[in-house]
Short mmCIF file of C-alpha atoms in Angstrom, two decimals:
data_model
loop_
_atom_site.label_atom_id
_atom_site.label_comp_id
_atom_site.label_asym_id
_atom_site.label_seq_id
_atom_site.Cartn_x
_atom_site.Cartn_y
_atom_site.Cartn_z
CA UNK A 1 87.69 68.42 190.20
CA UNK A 2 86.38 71.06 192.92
CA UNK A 3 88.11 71.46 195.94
CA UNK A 4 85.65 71.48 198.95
CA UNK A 5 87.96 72.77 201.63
CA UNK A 6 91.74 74.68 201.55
CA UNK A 7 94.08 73.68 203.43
CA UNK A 8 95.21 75.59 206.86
CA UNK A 9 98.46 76.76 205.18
CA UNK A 10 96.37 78.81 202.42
CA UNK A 11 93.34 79.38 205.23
CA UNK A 12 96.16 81.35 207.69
CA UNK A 13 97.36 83.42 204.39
CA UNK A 14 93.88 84.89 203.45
CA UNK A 15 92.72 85.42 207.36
CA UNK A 16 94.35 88.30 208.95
CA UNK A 17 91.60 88.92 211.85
CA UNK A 18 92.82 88.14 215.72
CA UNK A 19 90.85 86.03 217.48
CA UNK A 20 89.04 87.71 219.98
CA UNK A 21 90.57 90.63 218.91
CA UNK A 22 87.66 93.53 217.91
CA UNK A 23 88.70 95.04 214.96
CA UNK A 24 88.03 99.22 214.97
CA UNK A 25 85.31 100.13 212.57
CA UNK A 26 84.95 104.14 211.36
CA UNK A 27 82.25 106.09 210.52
CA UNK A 28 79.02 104.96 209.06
CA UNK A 29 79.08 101.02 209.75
CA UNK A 30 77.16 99.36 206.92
CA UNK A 31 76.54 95.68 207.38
CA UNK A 32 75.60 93.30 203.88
CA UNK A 33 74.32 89.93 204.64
CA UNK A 34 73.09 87.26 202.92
CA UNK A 35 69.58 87.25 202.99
CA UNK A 36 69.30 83.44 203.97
CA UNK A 37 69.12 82.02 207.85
CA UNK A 38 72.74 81.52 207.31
CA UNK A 39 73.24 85.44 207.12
CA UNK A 40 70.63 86.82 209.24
CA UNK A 41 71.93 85.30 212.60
CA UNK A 42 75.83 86.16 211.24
CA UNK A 43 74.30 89.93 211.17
CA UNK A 44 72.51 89.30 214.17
CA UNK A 45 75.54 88.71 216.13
CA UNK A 46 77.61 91.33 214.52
CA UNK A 47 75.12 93.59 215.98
CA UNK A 48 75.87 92.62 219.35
CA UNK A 49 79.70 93.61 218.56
CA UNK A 50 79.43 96.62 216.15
CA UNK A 51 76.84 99.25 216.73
CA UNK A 52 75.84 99.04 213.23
CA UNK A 53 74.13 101.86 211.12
CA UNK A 54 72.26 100.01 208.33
CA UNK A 55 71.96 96.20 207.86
CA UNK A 56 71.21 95.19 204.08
CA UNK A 57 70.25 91.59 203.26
CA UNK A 58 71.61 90.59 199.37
CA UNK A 59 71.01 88.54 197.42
CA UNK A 60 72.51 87.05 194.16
CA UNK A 61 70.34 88.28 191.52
CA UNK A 62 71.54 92.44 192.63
CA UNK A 63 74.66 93.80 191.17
CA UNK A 64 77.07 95.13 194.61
CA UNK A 65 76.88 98.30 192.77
CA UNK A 66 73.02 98.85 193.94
CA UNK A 67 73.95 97.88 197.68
CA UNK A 68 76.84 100.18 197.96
CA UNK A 69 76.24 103.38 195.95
CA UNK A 70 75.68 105.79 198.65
CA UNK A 71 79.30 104.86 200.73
CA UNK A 72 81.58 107.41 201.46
CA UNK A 73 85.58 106.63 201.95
CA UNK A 74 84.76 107.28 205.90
CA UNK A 75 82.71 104.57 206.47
CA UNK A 76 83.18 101.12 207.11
CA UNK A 77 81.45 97.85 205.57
CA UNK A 78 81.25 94.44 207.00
CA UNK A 79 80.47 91.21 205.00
CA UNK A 80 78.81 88.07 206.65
CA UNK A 81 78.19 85.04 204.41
CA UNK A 82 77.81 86.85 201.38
CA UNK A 83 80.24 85.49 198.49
CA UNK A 84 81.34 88.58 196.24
CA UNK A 85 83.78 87.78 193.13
CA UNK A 86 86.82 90.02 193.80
CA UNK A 87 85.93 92.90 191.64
CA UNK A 88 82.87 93.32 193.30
CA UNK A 89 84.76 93.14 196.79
CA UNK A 90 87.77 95.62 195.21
CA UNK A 91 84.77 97.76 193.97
CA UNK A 92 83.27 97.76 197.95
CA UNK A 93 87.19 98.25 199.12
CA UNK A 94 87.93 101.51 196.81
CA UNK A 95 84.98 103.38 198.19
CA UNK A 96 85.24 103.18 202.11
CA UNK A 97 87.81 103.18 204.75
CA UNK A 98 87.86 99.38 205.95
CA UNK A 99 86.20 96.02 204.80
CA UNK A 100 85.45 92.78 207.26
CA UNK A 101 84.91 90.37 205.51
CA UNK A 102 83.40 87.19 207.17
CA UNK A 103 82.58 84.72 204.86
CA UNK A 104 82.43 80.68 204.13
CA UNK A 105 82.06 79.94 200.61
CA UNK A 106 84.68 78.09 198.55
CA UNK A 107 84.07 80.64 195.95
CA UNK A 108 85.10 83.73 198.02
CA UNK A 109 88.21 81.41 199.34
CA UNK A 110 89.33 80.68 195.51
CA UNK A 111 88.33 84.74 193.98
CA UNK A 112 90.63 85.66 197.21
CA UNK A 113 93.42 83.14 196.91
CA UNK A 114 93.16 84.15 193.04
CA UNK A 115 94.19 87.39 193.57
CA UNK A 116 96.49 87.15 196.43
CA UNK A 117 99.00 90.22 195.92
CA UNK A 118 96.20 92.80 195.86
CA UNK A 119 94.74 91.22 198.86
CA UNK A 120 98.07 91.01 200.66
CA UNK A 121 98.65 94.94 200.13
CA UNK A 122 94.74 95.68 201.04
CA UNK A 123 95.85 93.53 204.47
CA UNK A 124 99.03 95.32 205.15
CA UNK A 125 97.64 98.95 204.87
CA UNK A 126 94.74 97.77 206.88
CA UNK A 127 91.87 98.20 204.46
CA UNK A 128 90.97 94.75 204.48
CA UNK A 129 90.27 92.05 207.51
CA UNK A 130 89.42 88.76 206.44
CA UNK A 131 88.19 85.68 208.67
CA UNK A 132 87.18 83.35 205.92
CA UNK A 133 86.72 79.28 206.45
CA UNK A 134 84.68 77.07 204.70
CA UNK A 135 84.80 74.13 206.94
CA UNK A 136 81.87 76.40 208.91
CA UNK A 137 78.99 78.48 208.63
CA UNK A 138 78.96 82.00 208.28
CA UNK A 139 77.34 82.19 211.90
CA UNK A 140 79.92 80.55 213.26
CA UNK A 141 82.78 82.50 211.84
CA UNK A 142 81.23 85.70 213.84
CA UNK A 143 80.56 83.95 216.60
CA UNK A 144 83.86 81.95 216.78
CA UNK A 145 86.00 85.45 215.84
CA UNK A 146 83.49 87.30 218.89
CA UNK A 147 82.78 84.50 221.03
CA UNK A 148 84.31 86.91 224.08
CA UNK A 149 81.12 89.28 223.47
CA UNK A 150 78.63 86.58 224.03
CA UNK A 151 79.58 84.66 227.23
CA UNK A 152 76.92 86.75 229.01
CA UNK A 153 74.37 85.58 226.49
CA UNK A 154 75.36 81.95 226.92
#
């Protein structure tokens, strides 16, 4: 049987991001996507928080290692609605200073919950934000995590 939605209890462990609270970003900011409407507008809105250096749309058919072979441990990646199984996100993690990762698939909730001691240390030493839910859309995760940044816009 496939679950179609965690519960809040194992939602609030994986989610460490404030709400309304803007998370610092270093260096080179790097933004992956997905390339559907889903992940255009979530990148579209992270632009309006993070002044962003390169955007790059994915897709499933790419191997992570293509989209992040030239990051250095200074910069900084953010994720909208783009599931990655855990080694590819560890893989992302081990190369720069800081993942956000913004996402709404039940896959990244389960490769996540799977591996929940390595994600708990990435959290604590600040390596890794999460705001993951898949009740909504990737869109609306940004948007509901930002929302303070776009009341002028509304």
């Amino acid at each position: 049987m496939v679950v179609n939605t965690y519960n809040e209890k194992a939602l609030e462990s994986i989610n460490n991001l404030e709400p309304n609270v803007i998370p610092k970003l270093s260096g080179k900011i790097i933004c992956l996507h997905h390339n559907d409407n889903d992940g255009i507008f979530a990148a579209k809105l992270i632009k309006n928080v993070y002044d962003v250096d390169t955007f790059i749309a994915c897709n499933y058919t790419v191997k992570i290692d293509e989209y992040v072979k030239n990051l250095a441990k200074t910069d900084s990646v953010i994720i909208v609605d783009f599931s990655l199984h855990y080694k590819d996100l560890t893989t992302i993690m081990d190369k720069v200073g800081k993942v956000l990762y913004m996402d709404h698939h039940i896959t990244t909730l389960m490769s996540l919950q799977k591996n929940m001691r390595d994600v708990i240390e990435r959290m604590k030493d600040n390596t890794l934000l999460c705001n993951c839910d898949n009740r909504i859309s990737g869109t609306r995760i940004v948007y509901e995590a930002f929302k303070s940044k776009f009341s002028s816009y509304l």
